Short mmCIF file of C-alpha atoms in Angstrom, two decimals:
data_model
loop_
_atom_site.label_atom_id
_atom_site.label_comp_id
_atom_site.label_asym_id
_atom_site.label_seq_id
_atom_site.Cartn_x
_atom_site.Cartn_y
_atom_site.Cartn_z
CA MET A 1 59.83 206.93 7.53
CA LYS A 2 57.05 205.68 9.82
CA ARG A 3 54.42 206.59 7.29
CA LEU A 4 56.22 204.58 4.66
CA ASN A 5 56.51 201.54 6.95
CA ILE A 6 52.78 201.73 7.74
CA ARG A 7 51.91 202.05 4.05
CA ASP A 8 54.19 199.20 3.12
CA SER A 9 52.71 196.96 5.82
CA PHE A 10 49.37 196.90 3.97
CA SER A 11 51.05 195.20 1.00
CA THR A 12 52.78 192.42 2.96
CA LYS A 13 51.91 188.75 2.56
CA ASN A 14 50.78 188.56 6.19
CA PHE A 15 48.27 191.39 5.62
CA LYS A 16 47.00 189.81 2.40
CA PHE A 17 46.52 186.40 4.03
CA GLY A 18 44.96 188.00 7.15
CA GLY A 19 42.57 190.05 5.04
CA TYR A 20 41.57 187.01 2.98
CA ALA A 21 40.98 185.01 6.15
CA ALA A 22 38.87 187.86 7.69
CA MET A 23 36.80 188.13 4.49
CA MET A 24 36.18 184.36 4.33
CA THR A 25 35.17 184.37 8.04
CA ALA A 26 32.71 187.15 7.39
CA ILE A 27 31.24 185.34 4.36
CA VAL A 28 30.86 182.06 6.35
CA LEU A 29 29.22 183.93 9.25
CA ALA A 30 26.81 185.69 6.85
CA ILE A 31 25.90 182.31 5.24
CA LEU A 32 25.30 180.75 8.68
CA ILE A 33 23.09 183.63 9.74
CA VAL A 34 21.02 183.35 6.53
CA VAL A 35 20.72 179.56 6.81
CA ASN A 36 19.63 179.86 10.46
CA LEU A 37 16.98 182.40 9.53
CA VAL A 38 15.66 180.24 6.69
CA VAL A 39 15.63 177.06 8.78
CA GLY A 40 13.90 178.92 11.59
CA GLN A 41 11.13 179.99 9.24
CA LEU A 42 10.78 176.48 7.77
CA ASN A 43 10.43 174.88 11.27
CA ILE A 44 12.55 171.92 10.19
CA LYS A 45 13.17 169.36 12.95
CA ILE A 46 15.29 166.20 12.75
CA ASP A 47 14.88 163.40 15.28
CA LEU A 48 18.40 161.96 15.82
CA THR A 49 17.41 159.52 18.59
CA LYS A 50 18.06 155.86 17.71
CA ASN A 51 14.44 154.77 18.22
CA GLN A 52 12.91 157.95 16.77
CA LEU A 53 11.47 158.68 20.23
CA TYR A 54 9.99 162.04 19.24
CA SER A 55 8.72 161.06 15.77
CA LEU A 56 5.39 159.52 14.76
CA SER A 57 5.14 156.27 12.82
CA GLU A 58 3.65 155.80 9.42
CA GLN A 59 0.75 153.95 11.07
CA THR A 60 -0.13 157.06 13.07
CA TYR A 61 0.09 159.27 9.96
CA ASP A 62 -2.32 156.90 8.18
CA VAL A 63 -4.78 157.31 11.06
CA ILE A 64 -4.64 161.12 11.34
CA ASN A 65 -4.71 161.60 7.60
CA ASN A 66 -8.14 160.01 7.60
CA LEU A 67 -9.75 161.92 10.43
CA ASP A 68 -13.40 162.67 9.85
CA GLN A 69 -13.77 164.94 12.89
CA ASP A 70 -11.81 167.37 15.11
CA ILE A 71 -9.77 165.97 17.97
CA THR A 72 -8.68 167.94 21.00
CA ILE A 73 -5.90 166.64 23.22
CA TYR A 74 -6.05 168.16 26.74
CA ALA A 75 -2.74 167.90 28.67
CA LEU A 76 -3.16 168.35 32.41
CA TYR A 77 -0.01 170.05 33.67
CA GLU A 78 0.72 172.80 36.08
CA THR A 79 2.11 175.86 34.25
CA GLY A 80 5.87 175.55 33.86
CA LYS A 81 5.89 171.84 34.78
CA GLU A 82 5.01 170.40 31.41
CA ASN A 83 6.82 167.25 30.26
CA THR A 84 8.95 168.52 27.36
CA ALA A 85 9.40 165.02 25.81
CA PHE A 86 5.68 164.39 25.76
CA ASN A 87 4.99 167.87 24.44
CA GLU A 88 7.38 167.32 21.54
CA ILE A 89 5.45 164.19 20.53
CA LEU A 90 2.02 165.79 20.99
CA ASN A 91 3.05 168.76 18.86
CA ASN A 92 3.77 166.41 15.97
CA TYR A 93 0.06 165.51 15.93
CA SER A 94 -1.14 169.10 15.70
CA GLU A 95 1.56 170.11 13.22
CA HIS A 96 0.62 167.25 10.86
CA SER A 97 -3.19 167.69 10.98
CA LYS A 98 -5.28 170.82 11.26
CA ARG A 99 -8.01 168.67 12.80
CA ILE A 100 -5.95 167.99 15.94
CA HIS A 101 -5.63 170.64 18.62
CA ILE A 102 -3.46 170.63 21.75
CA GLU A 103 -4.60 172.51 24.86
CA TYR A 104 -2.81 172.64 28.25
CA LYS A 105 -5.04 172.83 31.28
CA ASP A 106 -3.49 173.73 34.62
CA PRO A 107 -5.38 171.71 37.32
CA VAL A 108 -4.65 174.50 39.79
CA LEU A 109 -6.23 177.19 37.61
CA TYR A 110 -9.00 174.90 36.35
CA PRO A 111 -9.72 172.49 39.26
CA GLN A 112 -13.13 171.37 37.92
CA PHE A 113 -12.17 170.92 34.27
CA ALA A 114 -11.19 167.20 34.45
CA SER A 115 -14.19 166.18 36.51
CA GLN A 116 -16.46 166.11 33.42
CA TYR A 117 -14.35 163.25 32.02
CA ASP A 118 -14.07 161.32 35.32
CA LYS A 119 -16.46 158.46 34.55
CA GLU A 120 -15.34 156.22 37.41
CA GLY A 121 -15.22 158.98 40.02
CA GLY A 122 -11.68 158.21 41.16
CA GLY A 123 -10.23 161.51 39.98
CA ILE A 124 -7.95 162.29 37.07
CA LYS A 125 -4.28 162.82 37.96
CA THR A 126 -2.05 165.70 36.94
CA GLY A 127 -0.04 164.61 33.93
CA SER A 128 -2.98 162.82 32.33
CA LEU A 129 -4.03 163.28 28.70
CA ILE A 130 -7.70 163.58 27.74
CA ILE A 131 -8.45 162.88 24.14
CA VAL A 132 -11.84 164.33 23.04
CA GLY A 133 -13.59 164.02 19.66
CA SER A 134 -16.21 166.42 18.27
CA ASN A 135 -18.63 163.47 18.61
CA ASN A 136 -18.19 163.83 22.42
CA LYS A 137 -16.44 160.47 22.70
CA PHE A 138 -13.34 160.68 24.84
CA LYS A 139 -10.60 158.62 26.42
CA VAL A 140 -8.45 159.43 29.46
CA ILE A 141 -4.84 158.33 29.53
CA SER A 142 -3.24 158.36 32.96
CA PRO A 143 0.44 159.36 33.47
CA HIS A 144 1.64 155.84 34.33
CA GLU A 145 0.22 154.56 31.04
CA LEU A 146 2.55 156.84 29.00
CA ILE A 147 5.66 155.04 30.17
CA ASN A 148 6.09 151.30 30.54
CA TYR A 149 8.06 150.24 33.61
CA SER A 150 9.83 147.01 34.59
CA MET A 151 11.42 145.87 37.83
CA ASN A 152 15.00 144.75 38.13
CA GLN A 153 14.73 141.30 39.77
CA GLN A 154 18.12 141.68 41.47
CA THR A 155 17.88 145.26 42.83
CA PHE A 156 14.08 145.52 42.89
CA GLN A 157 14.37 148.96 41.33
CA THR A 158 11.72 150.20 38.91
CA ILE A 159 13.10 151.04 35.50
CA ALA A 160 11.50 153.15 32.79
CA GLU A 161 11.55 150.63 29.92
CA SER A 162 9.69 152.17 27.00
CA LEU A 163 7.77 155.28 25.91
CA ALA A 164 4.13 154.61 25.01
CA VAL A 165 2.83 158.14 24.25
CA GLU A 166 2.21 157.57 20.54
CA GLN A 167 0.76 154.09 21.15
CA LYS A 168 -1.78 155.43 23.67
CA VAL A 169 -2.68 158.69 21.89
CA THR A 170 -3.17 157.04 18.47
CA GLY A 171 -5.14 154.22 20.08
CA ALA A 172 -7.38 156.80 21.74
CA ILE A 173 -7.98 158.59 18.43
CA GLN A 174 -8.90 155.26 16.78
CA TYR A 175 -11.26 154.53 19.69
CA ILE A 176 -13.01 157.92 19.12
CA MET A 177 -13.29 157.39 15.38
CA ALA A 178 -14.56 153.80 15.62
CA GLU A 179 -18.30 153.37 15.14
CA LYS A 180 -18.24 150.11 17.15
CA ILE A 181 -15.64 148.50 19.41
CA PRO A 182 -15.13 144.90 18.20
CA THR A 183 -15.84 142.20 20.84
CA ILE A 184 -13.77 139.02 21.10
CA TYR A 185 -15.30 136.01 22.81
CA THR A 186 -12.85 133.45 24.13
CA LEU A 187 -14.37 130.00 24.38
CA GLU A 188 -14.26 128.32 27.79
CA GLY A 189 -15.48 125.17 29.50
CA HIS A 190 -13.09 122.71 27.84
CA GLU A 191 -9.89 123.27 29.76
CA GLU A 192 -8.69 125.93 27.29
CA VAL A 193 -5.35 127.71 27.69
CA SER A 194 -5.70 131.07 29.48
CA LEU A 195 -5.06 134.22 27.44
CA PRO A 196 -2.00 135.97 28.99
CA GLY A 197 -2.71 139.22 30.83
CA ASP A 198 -0.40 141.25 28.62
CA ILE A 199 -2.29 140.04 25.56
CA ILE A 200 -5.60 141.13 27.08
CA LYS A 201 -4.06 144.50 27.96
CA GLN A 202 -2.73 144.99 24.45
CA LEU A 203 -6.09 144.02 22.91
CA GLY A 204 -7.68 146.73 25.07
CA GLN A 205 -5.17 149.21 23.77
CA GLU A 206 -6.02 148.15 20.26
CA ASN A 207 -9.68 148.99 21.09
CA TYR A 208 -11.03 145.46 21.45
CA GLU A 209 -13.28 144.20 24.20
CA VAL A 210 -12.52 140.67 25.47
CA LYS A 211 -15.24 138.49 27.07
CA ASN A 212 -15.48 134.86 28.10
CA LEU A 213 -17.97 132.57 26.39
CA ASN A 214 -19.54 129.34 27.61
CA LEU A 215 -21.78 128.13 24.82
CA LEU A 216 -23.33 125.44 26.94
CA THR A 217 -25.25 128.07 28.85
CA MET A 218 -26.37 130.06 25.80
CA ASP A 219 -28.94 129.40 23.05
CA LYS A 220 -26.67 130.91 20.37
CA PHE A 221 -23.50 132.89 19.79
CA PRO A 222 -23.90 136.40 21.32
CA GLU A 223 -25.20 139.07 18.98
CA ASP A 224 -22.47 141.52 19.96
CA GLY A 225 -19.70 139.02 19.20
CA ASP A 226 -17.32 139.85 16.35
CA ILE A 227 -14.58 137.24 16.82
CA LEU A 228 -14.52 133.77 18.35
CA MET A 229 -11.17 132.83 19.89
CA VAL A 230 -10.45 129.17 20.58
CA LEU A 231 -7.35 128.60 22.76
CA SER A 232 -6.24 124.95 22.51
CA PRO A 233 -8.99 123.11 24.44
CA ARG A 234 -8.02 119.78 26.04
CA ARG A 235 -11.54 118.39 25.69
CA ASP A 236 -13.87 118.36 22.71
CA ILE A 237 -16.89 120.63 22.40
CA SER A 238 -20.37 119.18 22.20
CA ILE A 239 -22.38 118.74 19.03
CA GLU A 240 -24.70 121.55 20.20
CA GLU A 241 -21.73 123.94 20.71
CA ALA A 242 -20.38 123.05 17.30
CA GLU A 243 -23.73 123.85 15.69
CA LYS A 244 -23.75 127.31 17.39
CA ILE A 245 -20.21 128.03 16.20
CA ASN A 246 -20.99 126.93 12.65
CA GLU A 247 -24.11 129.07 12.63
CA PHE A 248 -22.07 132.07 13.75
CA LEU A 249 -19.41 131.53 11.08
CA GLU A 250 -21.95 131.01 8.35
CA LYS A 251 -23.28 134.50 9.09
CA GLN A 252 -20.00 136.21 8.19
CA GLY A 253 -18.48 135.35 11.52
CA ARG A 254 -14.74 135.60 12.26
CA ALA A 255 -12.67 133.13 14.28
CA ILE A 256 -9.11 132.35 15.29
CA PHE A 257 -8.20 128.79 16.29
CA ILE A 258 -4.97 128.53 18.30
CA MET A 259 -4.41 124.76 18.48
CA GLY A 260 -1.66 122.79 20.20
CA ILE A 261 -0.98 119.09 19.93
CA LYS A 262 -4.19 117.40 21.05
CA GLU A 263 -4.31 115.08 24.06
CA ASN A 264 -7.75 113.68 23.30
CA GLU A 265 -9.82 113.00 20.20
CA MET A 266 -11.86 116.08 19.27
CA PRO A 267 -14.06 115.23 16.22
CA ASN A 268 -16.51 118.13 16.81
CA MET A 269 -13.87 120.84 17.06
CA GLU A 270 -11.81 119.40 14.20
CA GLY A 271 -14.97 119.06 12.12
CA ILE A 272 -15.39 122.88 12.23
CA ILE A 273 -11.76 123.46 11.17
CA ASN A 274 -11.95 120.79 8.46
CA SER A 275 -15.05 122.46 6.97
CA TYR A 276 -12.81 125.45 6.09
CA GLY A 277 -10.38 123.32 4.10
CA VAL A 278 -7.60 122.61 6.57
CA GLY A 279 -6.70 119.84 8.99
CA LEU A 280 -4.39 119.49 12.02
CA GLU A 281 -1.63 116.88 11.45
CA ASN A 282 -1.04 116.44 15.23
CA ALA A 283 2.67 116.15 14.42
CA ILE A 284 5.45 118.29 15.92
CA ILE A 285 7.63 120.08 13.39
CA VAL A 286 11.39 119.56 13.66
CA GLU A 287 13.50 122.17 11.85
CA ARG A 288 16.87 121.02 10.54
CA ASP A 289 17.81 124.37 9.01
CA THR A 290 19.83 125.97 11.80
CA SER A 291 19.06 129.45 10.50
CA ARG A 292 15.38 128.76 11.04
CA GLN A 293 15.58 127.49 14.60
CA PHE A 294 16.27 129.02 18.02
CA GLN A 295 18.70 126.93 20.10
CA ASN A 296 16.50 123.87 19.58
CA PRO A 297 15.13 122.20 16.43
CA VAL A 298 11.60 122.25 17.82
CA TYR A 299 11.78 126.02 18.47
CA ILE A 300 11.28 127.09 14.88
CA ILE A 301 11.49 130.49 13.21
CA PRO A 302 9.13 129.98 10.22
CA GLY A 303 9.36 131.80 6.98
CA PHE A 304 6.80 134.45 5.97
CA ALA A 305 4.42 134.05 3.09
CA GLU A 306 2.99 137.07 1.22
CA HIS A 307 0.04 138.39 3.20
CA ASP A 308 -1.27 141.63 4.72
CA ILE A 309 -0.93 140.14 8.19
CA LEU A 310 2.85 139.70 7.70
CA ASN A 311 3.75 142.89 5.81
CA PRO A 312 4.30 145.00 9.00
CA LEU A 313 6.57 142.29 10.52
CA ARG A 314 8.54 142.04 7.32
CA ALA A 315 9.00 145.83 7.19
CA LYS A 316 10.22 145.90 10.79
CA LYS A 317 12.29 142.74 10.31
CA LEU A 318 10.66 141.00 13.30
CA PRO A 319 10.73 137.21 13.57
CA VAL A 320 8.03 134.91 14.84
CA LEU A 321 9.10 132.11 17.18
CA ILE A 322 6.93 129.01 17.39
CA PRO A 323 7.93 126.23 19.89
CA PHE A 324 6.49 122.72 19.36
CA ALA A 325 4.53 123.78 16.28
CA GLN A 326 2.17 121.34 14.72
CA ALA A 327 1.81 121.02 10.95
CA ILE A 328 -1.40 122.24 9.26
CA GLU A 329 -2.58 120.38 6.17
CA ILE A 330 -4.51 122.04 3.33
CA LEU A 331 -7.17 119.50 2.40
CA GLN A 332 -7.68 118.39 -1.18
CA VAL A 333 -11.46 118.49 -0.83
CA LYS A 334 -12.94 121.85 0.16
CA LYS A 335 -15.63 124.32 -0.92
CA LYS A 336 -14.91 126.28 -4.08
CA SER A 337 -15.70 129.54 -2.27
CA ILE A 338 -12.82 128.99 0.16
CA ASP A 339 -9.36 130.54 -0.35
CA ILE A 340 -6.55 129.41 1.92
CA ALA A 341 -3.41 131.57 2.26
CA PRO A 342 -0.37 130.15 4.09
CA LEU A 343 1.15 132.56 6.66
CA LEU A 344 4.02 130.85 8.44
CA ILE A 345 5.95 128.06 6.73
CA SER A 346 8.76 125.73 7.86
CA SER A 347 11.74 125.07 5.63
CA GLU A 348 12.07 122.25 3.06
CA ASP A 349 14.59 120.58 5.44
CA SER A 350 11.99 120.21 8.16
CA TYR A 351 10.04 117.08 9.08
CA ALA A 352 7.22 116.35 11.58
CA LYS A 353 7.19 113.73 14.33
CA THR A 354 3.91 111.81 14.20
CA ASN A 355 4.54 109.73 17.30
CA PRO A 356 4.25 111.92 20.44
CA ASN A 357 5.82 109.08 22.50
CA SER A 358 8.92 108.78 20.36
CA GLU A 359 12.16 108.80 22.38
CA THR A 360 14.27 110.26 19.56
CA ILE A 361 14.13 113.57 17.76
CA GLU A 362 15.75 112.04 14.69
CA LYS A 363 13.58 111.43 11.64
CA GLU A 364 11.83 108.05 11.58
CA ALA A 365 10.02 106.16 8.84
CA GLU A 366 6.55 107.28 9.87
CA ASP A 367 7.52 110.97 10.16
CA LEU A 368 6.27 113.51 7.60
CA GLU A 369 8.40 115.46 5.06
CA GLY A 370 8.35 119.23 5.11
CA PRO A 371 7.79 122.03 4.36
CA PHE A 372 4.69 122.57 6.56
CA ASN A 373 2.22 125.32 7.11
CA VAL A 374 2.32 126.55 10.74
CA ALA A 375 -0.44 129.16 10.34
CA VAL A 376 -2.99 129.88 7.60
CA ALA A 377 -5.55 132.60 6.82
CA ILE A 378 -8.85 131.45 5.34
CA THR A 379 -11.41 133.48 3.43
CA ASP A 380 -14.82 132.06 2.51
CA LYS A 381 -16.47 134.41 0.04
CA TRP A 382 -19.93 133.91 -1.48
CA TYR A 383 -22.85 135.95 -2.88
CA GLU A 384 -26.47 136.28 -1.89
CA ASP A 385 -28.82 138.62 -3.79
CA ASN A 386 -25.79 140.13 -5.55
CA GLN A 387 -24.24 140.99 -2.17
CA GLU A 388 -20.75 139.82 -1.28
CA LEU A 389 -20.54 137.91 2.01
CA ILE A 390 -17.27 136.99 3.74
CA THR A 391 -16.20 134.71 6.58
CA ARG A 392 -12.61 134.90 7.78
CA VAL A 393 -10.71 132.30 9.84
CA VAL A 394 -7.13 132.07 11.10
CA VAL A 395 -5.68 128.76 12.24
CA ILE A 396 -2.35 128.62 14.12
CA GLY A 397 -0.80 125.27 14.97
CA ASN A 398 0.65 126.17 18.39
CA LYS A 399 -0.48 127.21 21.86
CA GLN A 400 2.82 128.43 23.45
CA PHE A 401 3.71 131.25 21.05
CA LEU A 402 1.68 133.79 23.12
CA ASP A 403 3.72 133.05 26.26
CA PRO A 404 5.34 136.33 27.45
CA GLN A 405 8.82 134.75 27.60
CA ILE A 406 8.57 133.35 24.04
CA ASN A 407 7.25 136.73 22.85
CA ALA A 408 10.23 138.48 24.48
CA VAL A 409 12.69 136.27 22.62
CA SER A 410 10.93 137.22 19.33
CA ALA A 411 11.38 140.90 20.24
CA GLY A 412 7.58 141.28 20.20
CA GLY A 413 7.15 139.64 16.81
CA ASN A 414 4.79 137.00 18.17
CA MET A 415 2.56 139.68 19.73
CA ASP A 416 2.51 141.64 16.46
CA PHE A 417 1.63 138.56 14.45
CA PHE A 418 -1.23 137.72 16.78
CA LEU A 419 -2.64 141.34 16.83
CA ASN A 420 -2.27 141.74 13.08
CA SER A 421 -4.19 138.45 12.65
CA ILE A 422 -6.99 139.79 14.85
CA ASN A 423 -7.08 143.07 12.93
CA TRP A 424 -7.25 141.22 9.62
CA LEU A 425 -10.21 139.16 10.83
CA VAL A 426 -12.34 142.26 11.29
CA ASP A 427 -11.04 144.15 8.23
CA ARG A 428 -8.80 146.49 10.24
CA GLU A 429 -5.57 145.87 8.32
CA GLU A 430 -4.68 149.56 8.57
CA SER A 431 -4.80 149.27 12.38
CA ILE A 432 -1.51 147.45 12.70
CA THR A 433 0.37 147.47 15.96
CA ILE A 434 2.12 150.60 17.18
CA ARG A 435 4.71 149.39 19.64
CA PRO A 436 6.21 151.39 22.56
CA LYS A 437 9.71 152.81 21.92
CA SER A 438 12.50 151.53 24.11
CA LEU A 439 14.20 153.91 26.58
CA LEU A 440 16.86 151.38 27.61
CA SER A 441 20.46 152.29 26.86
CA ARG A 442 22.39 150.02 24.55
CA TYR A 443 25.89 149.27 25.84
CA LEU A 444 28.96 148.80 23.60
CA ASN A 445 30.60 145.55 24.74
CA LEU A 446 34.35 145.45 23.87
CA ASN A 447 36.91 142.74 24.58
CA MET A 448 40.40 143.62 25.94
CA PHE A 449 42.01 143.75 22.48
CA GLN A 450 39.33 146.17 21.21
CA VAL A 451 39.77 148.31 24.33
CA LEU A 452 43.55 148.56 23.76
CA LEU A 453 43.09 149.18 20.02
CA PHE A 454 40.58 152.00 20.38
CA SER A 455 42.51 153.52 23.30
CA GLY A 456 45.69 153.52 21.23
CA ILE A 457 43.91 155.23 18.34
CA ALA A 458 42.39 157.89 20.57
CA VAL A 459 45.31 158.49 22.91
CA ILE A 460 48.29 157.98 20.60
CA LEU A 461 47.56 157.89 16.84
CA ILE A 462 45.09 160.80 16.58
CA PRO A 463 47.27 163.28 18.66
CA LEU A 464 50.41 162.10 16.80
CA ALA A 465 48.74 162.72 13.41
CA ILE A 466 47.65 166.21 14.48
CA GLY A 467 51.17 166.94 15.74
CA ILE A 468 52.80 165.80 12.48
CA VAL A 469 50.42 167.92 10.38
CA GLY A 470 51.16 170.94 12.57
CA ILE A 471 54.93 170.45 12.24
CA VAL A 472 54.71 170.09 8.45
CA VAL A 473 52.65 173.30 8.15
CA TRP A 474 55.04 175.17 10.40
CA LEU A 475 58.09 174.06 8.44
CA ARG A 476 56.51 175.07 5.14
CA ARG A 477 55.65 178.52 6.40
CA LYS A 478 59.11 178.96 7.91
CA ASN A 479 60.82 178.18 4.57
CA LYS A 480 58.74 180.66 2.54
#
């Protein structure tokens, strides 16, 4: 009797369903094991962080895809104390290019290794990265440069704000590959606006050298100068200075003029700008299109024209914020060799106040009708002995847009626009800005109704739905 019961039990519904479930479980487990083995062999990694903290940008891939020499990245860490986040980023370089090699050097085991790269004699800290090319050029990146910090003004606590590993490492590789580091000369001696410290720092990270220039004390523009930067002088330059600047530009020079509303007549400075086909209207743009202004009609968010300088900003959907912008006019009479490309443009609903002493922001009879150019890129191309010669000039009708607070409102768009303009001047369009990646947490702000709604869904509706499904399944099985 027992044998019969045991034999019959193998043909029951419960046994059939149980056997089917066990078989399906075994199949699923087998599939998972095979998938894990395949994925492990393929070394597939997916960066699920919001800011792609551990991934490299397309700009970096463009740089390392064009390496013409081997690069070794030495990471100075004690064994077992490596920074796993940094290591993950560094490994992306070596995995993408066979010309990049990562080596970890323990300062305890190799105490003299870093001394050969200590140019200043102050020592190289543990946690530093040393980027070395096969041409023996190198760059040392200290630990505090790999993370950007800010201070909470209320608690005075230091906060890790953004990760700059890719920015620093790729910049170091570009420095090693560069045959020459471009030099920017900022004109001084005419009460010019000072270049903000964070701009100077960023230019250094982009592998530019920044120097001051007083042309009154020099016979000509310096031979090592690549770019002239003019930062909204309050007084005019002399005729002799204008001649030196013109001579520099006529020899394929590059210049950027950042010009605010003038306080005094400047015929010599404006004569240089006019010779490249543009003029300064000395009129403040007022933007009536509310979608193109920031809290104030004179704080304008100009539209982007089609240009290499603006493509990276358009791709990243970054705005440019220009307060108290002045209109730039494209002159009817200019040299045939000159091509003028608008960069930033106000809307058709804008107008420009021509009277700086006007007591109203409303449009008056003497005001100008928009749209207006806020920034332009100028190319002067000619030929000598069948050789193409090029001068490039950028003119921006504003002096406040580089202010750190204005740049912060634009989410860094102003900084990117400025740096991309500098890169375009010296034919470094591929060297567009690689920005640090934010480490700050984003908080979900909910009002009281939303809190109650989501709480009700999570605490009541979801458990109730699961309970109802369970009861329905139980009743069906019971009735079979």
